[in-house]
PDB file of C-alpha atoms in Angstrom:
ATOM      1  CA  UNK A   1     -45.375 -63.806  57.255  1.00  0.00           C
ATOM      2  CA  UNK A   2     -44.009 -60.583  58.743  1.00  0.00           C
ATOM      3  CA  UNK A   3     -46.193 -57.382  57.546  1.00  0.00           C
ATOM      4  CA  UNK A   4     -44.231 -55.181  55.458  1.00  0.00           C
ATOM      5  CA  UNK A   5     -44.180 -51.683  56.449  1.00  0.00           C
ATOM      6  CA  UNK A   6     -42.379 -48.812  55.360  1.00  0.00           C
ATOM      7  CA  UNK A   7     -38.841 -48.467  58.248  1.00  0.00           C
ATOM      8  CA  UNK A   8     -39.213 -45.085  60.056  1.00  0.00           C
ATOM      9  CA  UNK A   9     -38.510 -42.013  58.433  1.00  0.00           C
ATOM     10  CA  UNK A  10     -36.490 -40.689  62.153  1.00  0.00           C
ATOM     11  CA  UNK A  11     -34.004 -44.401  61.540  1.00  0.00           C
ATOM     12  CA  UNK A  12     -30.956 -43.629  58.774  1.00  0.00           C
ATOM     13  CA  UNK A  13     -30.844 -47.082  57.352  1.00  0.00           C
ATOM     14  CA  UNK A  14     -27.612 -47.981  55.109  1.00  0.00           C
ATOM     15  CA  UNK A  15     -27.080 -50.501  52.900  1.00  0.00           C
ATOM     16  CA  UNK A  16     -23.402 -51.457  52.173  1.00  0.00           C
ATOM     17  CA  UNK A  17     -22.376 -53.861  49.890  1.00  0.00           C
ATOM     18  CA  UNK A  18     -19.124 -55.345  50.378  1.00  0.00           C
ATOM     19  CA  UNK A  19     -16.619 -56.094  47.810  1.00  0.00           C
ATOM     20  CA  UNK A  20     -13.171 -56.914  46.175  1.00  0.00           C
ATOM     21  CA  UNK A  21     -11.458 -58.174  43.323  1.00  0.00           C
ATOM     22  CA  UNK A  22      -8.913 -60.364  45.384  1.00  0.00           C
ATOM     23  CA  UNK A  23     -11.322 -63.161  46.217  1.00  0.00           C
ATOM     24  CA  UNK A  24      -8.639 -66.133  46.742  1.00  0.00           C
ATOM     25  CA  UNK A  25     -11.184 -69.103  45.249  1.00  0.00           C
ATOM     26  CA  UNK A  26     -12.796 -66.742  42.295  1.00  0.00           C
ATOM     27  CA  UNK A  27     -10.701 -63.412  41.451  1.00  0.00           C
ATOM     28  CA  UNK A  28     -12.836 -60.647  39.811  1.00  0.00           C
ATOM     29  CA  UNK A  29     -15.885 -62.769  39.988  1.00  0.00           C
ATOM     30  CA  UNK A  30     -18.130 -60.134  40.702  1.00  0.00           C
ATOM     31  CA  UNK A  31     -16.662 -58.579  37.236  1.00  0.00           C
ATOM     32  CA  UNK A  32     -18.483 -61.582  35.268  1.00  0.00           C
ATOM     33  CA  UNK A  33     -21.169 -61.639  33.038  1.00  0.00           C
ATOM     34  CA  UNK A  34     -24.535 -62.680  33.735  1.00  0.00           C
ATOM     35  CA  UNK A  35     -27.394 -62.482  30.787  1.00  0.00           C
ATOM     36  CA  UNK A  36     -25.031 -59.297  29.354  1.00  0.00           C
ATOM     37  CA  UNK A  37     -24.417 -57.391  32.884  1.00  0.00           C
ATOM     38  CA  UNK A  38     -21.580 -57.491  35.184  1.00  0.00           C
ATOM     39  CA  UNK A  39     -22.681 -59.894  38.296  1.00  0.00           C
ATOM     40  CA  UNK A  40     -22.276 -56.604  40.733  1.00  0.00           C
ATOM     41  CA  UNK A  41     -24.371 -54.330  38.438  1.00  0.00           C
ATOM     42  CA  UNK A  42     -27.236 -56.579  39.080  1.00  0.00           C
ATOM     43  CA  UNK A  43     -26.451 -56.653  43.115  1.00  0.00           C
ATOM     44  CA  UNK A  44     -26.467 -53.153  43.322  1.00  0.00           C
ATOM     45  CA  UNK A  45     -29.520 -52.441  40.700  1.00  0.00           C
ATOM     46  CA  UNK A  46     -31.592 -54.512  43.740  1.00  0.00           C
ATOM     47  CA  UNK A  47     -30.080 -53.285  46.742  1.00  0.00           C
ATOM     48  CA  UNK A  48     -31.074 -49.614  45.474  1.00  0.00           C
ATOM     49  CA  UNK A  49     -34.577 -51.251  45.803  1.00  0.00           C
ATOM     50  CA  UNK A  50     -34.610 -51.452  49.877  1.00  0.00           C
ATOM     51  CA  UNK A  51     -37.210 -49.482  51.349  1.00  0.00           C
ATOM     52  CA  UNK A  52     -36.072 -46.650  53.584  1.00  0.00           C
ATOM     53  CA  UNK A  53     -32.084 -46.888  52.883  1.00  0.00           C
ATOM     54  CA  UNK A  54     -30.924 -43.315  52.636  1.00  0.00           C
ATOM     55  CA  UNK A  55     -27.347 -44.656  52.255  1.00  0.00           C
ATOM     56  CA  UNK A  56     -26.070 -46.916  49.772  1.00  0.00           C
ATOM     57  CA  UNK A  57     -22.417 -47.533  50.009  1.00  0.00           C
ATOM     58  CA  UNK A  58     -19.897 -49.773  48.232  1.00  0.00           C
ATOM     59  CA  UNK A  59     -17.351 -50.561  50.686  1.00  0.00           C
ATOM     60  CA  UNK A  60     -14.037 -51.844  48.958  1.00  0.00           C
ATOM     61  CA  UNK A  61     -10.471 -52.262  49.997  1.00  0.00           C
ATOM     62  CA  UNK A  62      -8.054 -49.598  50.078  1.00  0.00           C
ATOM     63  CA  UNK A  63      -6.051 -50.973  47.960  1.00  0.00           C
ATOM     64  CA  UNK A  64      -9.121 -51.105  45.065  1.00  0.00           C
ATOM     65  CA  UNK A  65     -10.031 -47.951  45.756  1.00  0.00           C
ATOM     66  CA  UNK A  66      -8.893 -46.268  42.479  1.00  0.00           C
ATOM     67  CA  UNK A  67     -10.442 -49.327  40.124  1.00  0.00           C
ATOM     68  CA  UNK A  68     -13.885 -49.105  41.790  1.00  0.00           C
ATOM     69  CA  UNK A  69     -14.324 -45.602  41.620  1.00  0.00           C
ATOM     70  CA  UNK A  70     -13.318 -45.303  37.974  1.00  0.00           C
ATOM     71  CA  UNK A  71     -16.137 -48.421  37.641  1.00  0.00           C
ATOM     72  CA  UNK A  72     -18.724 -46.821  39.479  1.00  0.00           C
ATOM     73  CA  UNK A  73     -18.399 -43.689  37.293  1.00  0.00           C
ATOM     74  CA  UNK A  74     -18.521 -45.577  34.049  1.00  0.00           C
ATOM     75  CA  UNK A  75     -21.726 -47.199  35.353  1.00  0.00           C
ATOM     76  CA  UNK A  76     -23.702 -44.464  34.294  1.00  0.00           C
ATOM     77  CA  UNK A  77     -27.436 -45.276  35.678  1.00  0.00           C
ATOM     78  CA  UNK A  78     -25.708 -45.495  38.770  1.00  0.00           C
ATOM     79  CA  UNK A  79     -23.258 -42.459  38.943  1.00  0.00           C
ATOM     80  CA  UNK A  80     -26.016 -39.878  37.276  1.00  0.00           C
ATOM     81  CA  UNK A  81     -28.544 -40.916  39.928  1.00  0.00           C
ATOM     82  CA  UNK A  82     -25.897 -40.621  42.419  1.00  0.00           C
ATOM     83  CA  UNK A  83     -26.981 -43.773  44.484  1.00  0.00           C
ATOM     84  CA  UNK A  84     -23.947 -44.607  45.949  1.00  0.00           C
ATOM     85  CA  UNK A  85     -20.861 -44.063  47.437  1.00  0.00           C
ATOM     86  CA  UNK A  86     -17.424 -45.963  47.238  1.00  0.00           C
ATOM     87  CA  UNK A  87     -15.874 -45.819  50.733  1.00  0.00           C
ATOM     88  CA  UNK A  88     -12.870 -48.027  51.477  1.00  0.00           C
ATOM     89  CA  UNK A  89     -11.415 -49.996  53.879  1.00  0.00           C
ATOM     90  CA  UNK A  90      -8.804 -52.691  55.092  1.00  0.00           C
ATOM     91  CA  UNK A  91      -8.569 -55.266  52.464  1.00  0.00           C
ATOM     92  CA  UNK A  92      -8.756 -58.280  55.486  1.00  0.00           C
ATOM     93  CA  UNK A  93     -10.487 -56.753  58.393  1.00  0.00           C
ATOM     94  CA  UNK A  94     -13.900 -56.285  56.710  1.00  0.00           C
ATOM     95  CA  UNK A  95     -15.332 -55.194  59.850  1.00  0.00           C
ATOM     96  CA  UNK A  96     -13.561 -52.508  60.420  1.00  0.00           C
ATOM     97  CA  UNK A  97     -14.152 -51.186  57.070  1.00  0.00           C
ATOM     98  CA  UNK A  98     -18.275 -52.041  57.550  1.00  0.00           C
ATOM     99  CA  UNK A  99     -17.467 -49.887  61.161  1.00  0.00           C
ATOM    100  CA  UNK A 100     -15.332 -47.152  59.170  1.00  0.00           C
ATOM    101  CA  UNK A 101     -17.754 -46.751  56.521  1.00  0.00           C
ATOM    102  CA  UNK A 102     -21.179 -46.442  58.579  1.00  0.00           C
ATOM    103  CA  UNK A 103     -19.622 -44.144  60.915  1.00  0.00           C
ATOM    104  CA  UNK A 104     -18.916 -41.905  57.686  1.00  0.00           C
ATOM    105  CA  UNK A 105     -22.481 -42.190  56.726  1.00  0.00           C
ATOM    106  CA  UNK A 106     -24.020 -41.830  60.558  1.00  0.00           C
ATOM    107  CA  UNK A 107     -25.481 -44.757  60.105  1.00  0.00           C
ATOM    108  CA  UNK A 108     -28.086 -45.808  62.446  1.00  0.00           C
ATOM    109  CA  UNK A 109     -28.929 -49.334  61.085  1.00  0.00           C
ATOM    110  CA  UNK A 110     -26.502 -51.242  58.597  1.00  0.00           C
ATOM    111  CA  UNK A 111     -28.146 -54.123  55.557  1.00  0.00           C
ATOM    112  CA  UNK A 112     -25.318 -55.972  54.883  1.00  0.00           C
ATOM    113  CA  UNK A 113     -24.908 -57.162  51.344  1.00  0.00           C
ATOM    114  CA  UNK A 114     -22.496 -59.072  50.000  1.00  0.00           C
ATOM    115  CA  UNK A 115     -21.312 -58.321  45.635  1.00  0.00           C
ATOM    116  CA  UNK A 116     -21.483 -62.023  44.996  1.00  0.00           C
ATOM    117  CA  UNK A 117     -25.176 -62.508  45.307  1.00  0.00           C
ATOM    118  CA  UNK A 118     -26.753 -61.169  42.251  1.00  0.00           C
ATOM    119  CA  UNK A 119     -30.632 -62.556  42.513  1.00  0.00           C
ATOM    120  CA  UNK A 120     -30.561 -60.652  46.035  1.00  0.00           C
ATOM    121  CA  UNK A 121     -34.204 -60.362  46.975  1.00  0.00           C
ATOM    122  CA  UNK A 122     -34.846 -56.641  48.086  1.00  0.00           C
ATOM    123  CA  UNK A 123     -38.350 -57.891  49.368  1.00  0.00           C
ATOM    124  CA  UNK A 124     -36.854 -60.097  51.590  1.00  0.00           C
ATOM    125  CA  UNK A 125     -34.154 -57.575  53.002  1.00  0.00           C
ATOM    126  CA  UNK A 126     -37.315 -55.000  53.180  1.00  0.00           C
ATOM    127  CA  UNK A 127     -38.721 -57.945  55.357  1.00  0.00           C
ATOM    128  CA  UNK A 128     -35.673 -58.324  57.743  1.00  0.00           C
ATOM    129  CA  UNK A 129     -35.087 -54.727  58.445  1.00  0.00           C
ATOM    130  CA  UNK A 130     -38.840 -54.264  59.502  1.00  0.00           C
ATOM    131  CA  UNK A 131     -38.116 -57.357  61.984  1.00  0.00           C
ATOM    132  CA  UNK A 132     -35.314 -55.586  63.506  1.00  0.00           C
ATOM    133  CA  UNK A 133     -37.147 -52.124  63.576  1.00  0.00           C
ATOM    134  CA  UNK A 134     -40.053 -53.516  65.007  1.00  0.00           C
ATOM    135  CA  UNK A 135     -38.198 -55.662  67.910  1.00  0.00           C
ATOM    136  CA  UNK A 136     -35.476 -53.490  68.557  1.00  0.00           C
ATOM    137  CA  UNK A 137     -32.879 -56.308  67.963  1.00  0.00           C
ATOM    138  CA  UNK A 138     -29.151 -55.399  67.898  1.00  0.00           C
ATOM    139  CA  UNK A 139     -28.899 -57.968  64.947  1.00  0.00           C
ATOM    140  CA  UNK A 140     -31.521 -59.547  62.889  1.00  0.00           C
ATOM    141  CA  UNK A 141     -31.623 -61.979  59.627  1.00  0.00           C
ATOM    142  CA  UNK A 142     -33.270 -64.589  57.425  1.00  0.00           C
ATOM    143  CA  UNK A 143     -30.069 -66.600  57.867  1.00  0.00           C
ATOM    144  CA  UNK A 144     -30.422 -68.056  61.769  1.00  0.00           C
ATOM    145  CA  UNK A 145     -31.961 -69.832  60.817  1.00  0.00           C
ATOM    146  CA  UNK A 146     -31.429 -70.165  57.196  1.00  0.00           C
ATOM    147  CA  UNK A 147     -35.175 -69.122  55.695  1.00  0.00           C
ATOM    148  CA  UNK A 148     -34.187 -68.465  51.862  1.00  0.00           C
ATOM    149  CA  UNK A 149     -32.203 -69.605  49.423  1.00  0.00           C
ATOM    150  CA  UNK A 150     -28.399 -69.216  50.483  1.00  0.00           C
ATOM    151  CA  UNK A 151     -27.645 -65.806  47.906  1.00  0.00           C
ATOM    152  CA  UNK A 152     -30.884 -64.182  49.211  1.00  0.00           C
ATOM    153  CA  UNK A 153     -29.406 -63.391  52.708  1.00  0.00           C
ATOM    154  CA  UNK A 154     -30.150 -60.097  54.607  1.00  0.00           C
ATOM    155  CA  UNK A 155     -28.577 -59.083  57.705  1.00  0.00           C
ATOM    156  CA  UNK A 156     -29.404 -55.646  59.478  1.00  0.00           C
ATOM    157  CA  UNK A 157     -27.494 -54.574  62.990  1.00  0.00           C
ATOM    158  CA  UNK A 158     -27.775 -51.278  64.705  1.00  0.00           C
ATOM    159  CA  UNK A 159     -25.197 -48.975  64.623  1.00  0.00           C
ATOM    160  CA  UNK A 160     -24.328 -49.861  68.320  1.00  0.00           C
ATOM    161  CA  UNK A 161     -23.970 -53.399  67.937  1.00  0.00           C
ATOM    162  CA  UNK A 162     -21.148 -52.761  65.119  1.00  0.00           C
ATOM    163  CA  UNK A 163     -18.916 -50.462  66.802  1.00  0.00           C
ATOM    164  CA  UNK A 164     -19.282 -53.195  69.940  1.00  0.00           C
ATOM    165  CA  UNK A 165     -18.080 -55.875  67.260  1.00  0.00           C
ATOM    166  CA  UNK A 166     -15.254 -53.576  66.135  1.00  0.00           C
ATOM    167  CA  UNK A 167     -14.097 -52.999  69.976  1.00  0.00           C
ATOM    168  CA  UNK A 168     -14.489 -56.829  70.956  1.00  0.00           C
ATOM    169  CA  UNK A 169     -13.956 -58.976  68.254  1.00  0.00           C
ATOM    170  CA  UNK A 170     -10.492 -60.470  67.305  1.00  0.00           C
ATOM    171  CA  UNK A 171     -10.363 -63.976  65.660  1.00  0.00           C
ATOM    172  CA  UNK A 172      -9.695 -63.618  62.000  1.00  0.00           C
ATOM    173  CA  UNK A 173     -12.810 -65.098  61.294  1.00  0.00           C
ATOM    174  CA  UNK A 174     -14.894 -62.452  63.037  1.00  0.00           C
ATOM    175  CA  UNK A 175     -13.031 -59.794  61.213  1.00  0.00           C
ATOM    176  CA  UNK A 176     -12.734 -60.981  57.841  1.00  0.00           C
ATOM    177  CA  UNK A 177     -16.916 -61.920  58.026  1.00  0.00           C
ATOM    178  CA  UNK A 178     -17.902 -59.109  59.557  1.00  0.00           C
ATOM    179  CA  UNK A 179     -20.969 -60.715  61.501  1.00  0.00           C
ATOM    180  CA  UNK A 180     -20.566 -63.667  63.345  1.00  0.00           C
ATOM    181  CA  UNK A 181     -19.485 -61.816  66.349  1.00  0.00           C
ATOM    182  CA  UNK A 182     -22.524 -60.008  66.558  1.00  0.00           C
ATOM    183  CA  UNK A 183     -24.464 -63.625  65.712  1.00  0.00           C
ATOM    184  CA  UNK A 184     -23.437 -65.140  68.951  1.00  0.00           C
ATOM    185  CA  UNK A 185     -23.277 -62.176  71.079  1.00  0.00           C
ATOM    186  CA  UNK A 186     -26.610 -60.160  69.844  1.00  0.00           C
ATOM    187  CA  UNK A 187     -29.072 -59.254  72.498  1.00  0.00           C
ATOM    188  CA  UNK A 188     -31.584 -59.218  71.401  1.00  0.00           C
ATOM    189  CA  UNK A 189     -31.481 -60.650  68.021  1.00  0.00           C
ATOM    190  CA  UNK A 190     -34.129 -61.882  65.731  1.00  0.00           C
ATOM    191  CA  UNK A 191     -34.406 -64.228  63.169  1.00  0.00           C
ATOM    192  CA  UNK A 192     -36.950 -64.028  60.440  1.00  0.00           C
ATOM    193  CA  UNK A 193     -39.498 -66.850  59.682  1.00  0.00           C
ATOM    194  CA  UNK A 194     -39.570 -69.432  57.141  1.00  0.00           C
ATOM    195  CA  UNK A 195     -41.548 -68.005  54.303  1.00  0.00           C
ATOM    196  CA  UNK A 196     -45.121 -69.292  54.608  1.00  0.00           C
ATOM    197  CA  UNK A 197     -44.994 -71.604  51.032  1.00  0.00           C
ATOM    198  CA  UNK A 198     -44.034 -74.797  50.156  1.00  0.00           C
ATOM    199  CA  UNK A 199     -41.222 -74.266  48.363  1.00  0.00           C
ATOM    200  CA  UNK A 200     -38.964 -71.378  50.007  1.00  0.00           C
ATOM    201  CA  UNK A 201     -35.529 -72.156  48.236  1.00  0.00           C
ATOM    202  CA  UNK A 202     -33.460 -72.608  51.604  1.00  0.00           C
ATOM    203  CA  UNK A 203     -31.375 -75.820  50.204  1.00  0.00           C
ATOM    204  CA  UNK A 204     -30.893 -73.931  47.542  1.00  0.00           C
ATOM    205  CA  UNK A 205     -27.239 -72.317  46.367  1.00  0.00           C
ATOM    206  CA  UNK A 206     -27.528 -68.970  44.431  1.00  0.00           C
ATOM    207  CA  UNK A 207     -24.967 -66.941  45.881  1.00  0.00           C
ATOM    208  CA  UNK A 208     -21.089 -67.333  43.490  1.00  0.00           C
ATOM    209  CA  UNK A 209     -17.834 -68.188  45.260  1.00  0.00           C
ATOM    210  CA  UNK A 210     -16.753 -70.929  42.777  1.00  0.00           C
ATOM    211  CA  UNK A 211     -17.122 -71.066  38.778  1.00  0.00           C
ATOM    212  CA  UNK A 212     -19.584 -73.646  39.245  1.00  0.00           C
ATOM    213  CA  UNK A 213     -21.719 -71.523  41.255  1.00  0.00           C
ATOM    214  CA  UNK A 214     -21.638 -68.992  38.520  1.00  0.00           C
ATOM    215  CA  UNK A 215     -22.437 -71.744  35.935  1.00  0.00           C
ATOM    216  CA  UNK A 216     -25.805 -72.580  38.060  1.00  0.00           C
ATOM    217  CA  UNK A 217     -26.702 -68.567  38.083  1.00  0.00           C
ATOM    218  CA  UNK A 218     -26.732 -68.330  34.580  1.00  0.00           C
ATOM    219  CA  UNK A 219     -28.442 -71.134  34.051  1.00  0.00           C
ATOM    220  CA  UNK A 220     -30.979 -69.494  36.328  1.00  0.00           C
ATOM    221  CA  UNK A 221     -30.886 -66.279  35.013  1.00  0.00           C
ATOM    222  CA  UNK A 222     -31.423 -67.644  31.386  1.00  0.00           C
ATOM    223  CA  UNK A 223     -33.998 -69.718  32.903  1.00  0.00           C
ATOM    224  CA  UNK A 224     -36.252 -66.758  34.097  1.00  0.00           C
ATOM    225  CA  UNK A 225     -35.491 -64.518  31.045  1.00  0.00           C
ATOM    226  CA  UNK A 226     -36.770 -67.123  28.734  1.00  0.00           C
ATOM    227  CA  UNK A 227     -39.315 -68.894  30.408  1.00  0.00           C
ATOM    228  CA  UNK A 228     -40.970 -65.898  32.186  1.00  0.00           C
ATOM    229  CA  UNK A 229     -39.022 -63.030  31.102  1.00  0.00           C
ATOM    230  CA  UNK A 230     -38.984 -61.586  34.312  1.00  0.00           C
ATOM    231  CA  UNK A 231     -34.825 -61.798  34.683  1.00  0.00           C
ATOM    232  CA  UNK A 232     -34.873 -57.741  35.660  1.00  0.00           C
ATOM    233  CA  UNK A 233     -37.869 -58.498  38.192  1.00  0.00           C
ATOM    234  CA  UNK A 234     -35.951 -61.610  39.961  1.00  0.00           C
ATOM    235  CA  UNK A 235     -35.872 -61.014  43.507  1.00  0.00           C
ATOM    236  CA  UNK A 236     -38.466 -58.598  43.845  1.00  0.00           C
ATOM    237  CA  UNK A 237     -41.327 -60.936  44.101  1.00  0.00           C
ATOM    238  CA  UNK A 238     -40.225 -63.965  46.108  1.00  0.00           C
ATOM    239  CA  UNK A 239     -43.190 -65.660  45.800  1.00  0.00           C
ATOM    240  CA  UNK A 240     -42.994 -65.944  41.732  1.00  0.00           C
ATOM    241  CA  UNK A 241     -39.024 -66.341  41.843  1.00  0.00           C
ATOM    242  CA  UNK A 242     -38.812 -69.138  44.249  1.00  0.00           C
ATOM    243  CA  UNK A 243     -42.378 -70.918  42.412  1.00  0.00           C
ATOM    244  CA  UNK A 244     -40.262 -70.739  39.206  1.00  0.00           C
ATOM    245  CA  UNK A 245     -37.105 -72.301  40.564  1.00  0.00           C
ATOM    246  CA  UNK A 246     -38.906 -75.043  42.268  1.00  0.00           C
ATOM    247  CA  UNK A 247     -40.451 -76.137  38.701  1.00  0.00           C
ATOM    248  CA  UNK A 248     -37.193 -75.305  37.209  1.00  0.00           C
ATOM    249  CA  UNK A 249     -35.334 -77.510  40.031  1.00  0.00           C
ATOM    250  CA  UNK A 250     -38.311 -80.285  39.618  1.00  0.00           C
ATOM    251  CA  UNK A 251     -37.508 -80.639  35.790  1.00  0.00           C
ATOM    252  CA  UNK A 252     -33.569 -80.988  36.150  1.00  0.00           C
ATOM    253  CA  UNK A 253     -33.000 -77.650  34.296  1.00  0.00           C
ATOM    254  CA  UNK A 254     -30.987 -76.130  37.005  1.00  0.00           C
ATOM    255  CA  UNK A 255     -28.421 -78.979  37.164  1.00  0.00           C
ATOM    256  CA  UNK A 256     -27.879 -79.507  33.426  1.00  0.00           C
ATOM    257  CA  UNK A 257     -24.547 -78.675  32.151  1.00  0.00           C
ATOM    258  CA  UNK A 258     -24.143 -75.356  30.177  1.00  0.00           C
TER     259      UNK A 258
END
């Protein structure tokens, strides 16, 4: 298990969280309820949590620009402690919006986030951005290879290895993803290990693109608020999370129909 340190003080580390309501296979579904929040009010309540970021930035598209802002402000925890900042973007070409948006924020290293993951694990982020500040590596993750559960990823690139994806990359794939670019062309790039348990989650699905993947995060979040009340702590210690979905998983709860 990596040691986790605090990232340098001299590195401006942003997190941006990528989002819109035009998701072809699930419209709005970051807008949906989970134990009485909104899915992305629970993303961005953990991402605040990274150690180090001094930027946290909600990157939507242009063309949302005037909904999310109006949200953001009516999130009041959020818009009094002034975490974050909406910046937009192309609605397609999500890299260019990450690109547009660090280089607002003079960004020197970039955790990616996506708004449909809502048990994001800030530990685990905290983990991969120490791996790429300790080797140096133009991209680093816990995702190649796949370590943790597929809704806890973390991805963290340097500033220079984004602007090189912008210039270079041109399949529709590469632009609309925003990393796989830099996945195959990193040098060097780092992968985090497996966690050091028995049980780290990794064939596990947590992150929403289709109702039924909702369906399975509630189930999950109503798991952990009644059985160990510890919903608003999910994430943070990986250890207890993925112990309690194991048993959970073991005992058929988390594939029972609602």
């Amino acid at each position: 298990v990596l040691p986790l340190l605090v990232p340098s003080t001299m590195i401006r580390l942003a997190v941006i969280v990528q989002v819109r309501l035009a998701s072809t296979r699930f419209p709005q579904k970051v807008l949906r309820g989970i134990e009485g929040r909104q899915m992305l009010d629970h993303v961005l309540e953990r991402a605040a949590d990274v150690i180090g970021a001094v930027e946290h930035i909600l990157a939507v598209p242009d063309e949302e620009r005037a909904f999310w802002k109006e949200w953001y402000e009516s999130q009041s925890a959020f818009s009094r402690a002034g975490w974050w900042r909406v910046i937009s973007g192309p609605m397609d070409d999500v890299l260019a919006r990450f690109a547009s948006a660090a280089r607002q924020v003079k960004a020197d290293v970039i955790l990616r986030v996506t708004g449909d993951c809502p048990l994001f694990a800030p530990e685990q982020a905290d983990r991969v951005v120490e791996l790429q500040r300790r080797t140096g590596a133009e991209y680093a993750s816990n995702i190649f290879p796949r370590s943790v559960p597929d809704g806890m990823d973390a991805e963290a690139f340097t500033m220079e290895g984004l602007e090189r994806a912008d210039r270079e990359a041109t399949g529709r794939l590469d632009r609309e993803h925003v990393t796989p670019y830099l996945m195959r062309t990193a040098k060097p790039w780092a992968c985090a290990p497996r966690p050091s348990r028995t049980f780290s989650g990794r064939d596990l699905k947590i992150s929403v693109d289709m109702p039924e993947d909702l369906a399975r995060v509630r189930r999950i979040a109503a798991h952990l608020e009644r059985h160990r009340g510890m919903l608003n702590d999910m994430g943070r210690d990986f250890y207890s999370l993925t112990a309690t979905l194991w048993a959970a998983q073991q005992a058929g709860e988390l594939n029972a129909e609602e």
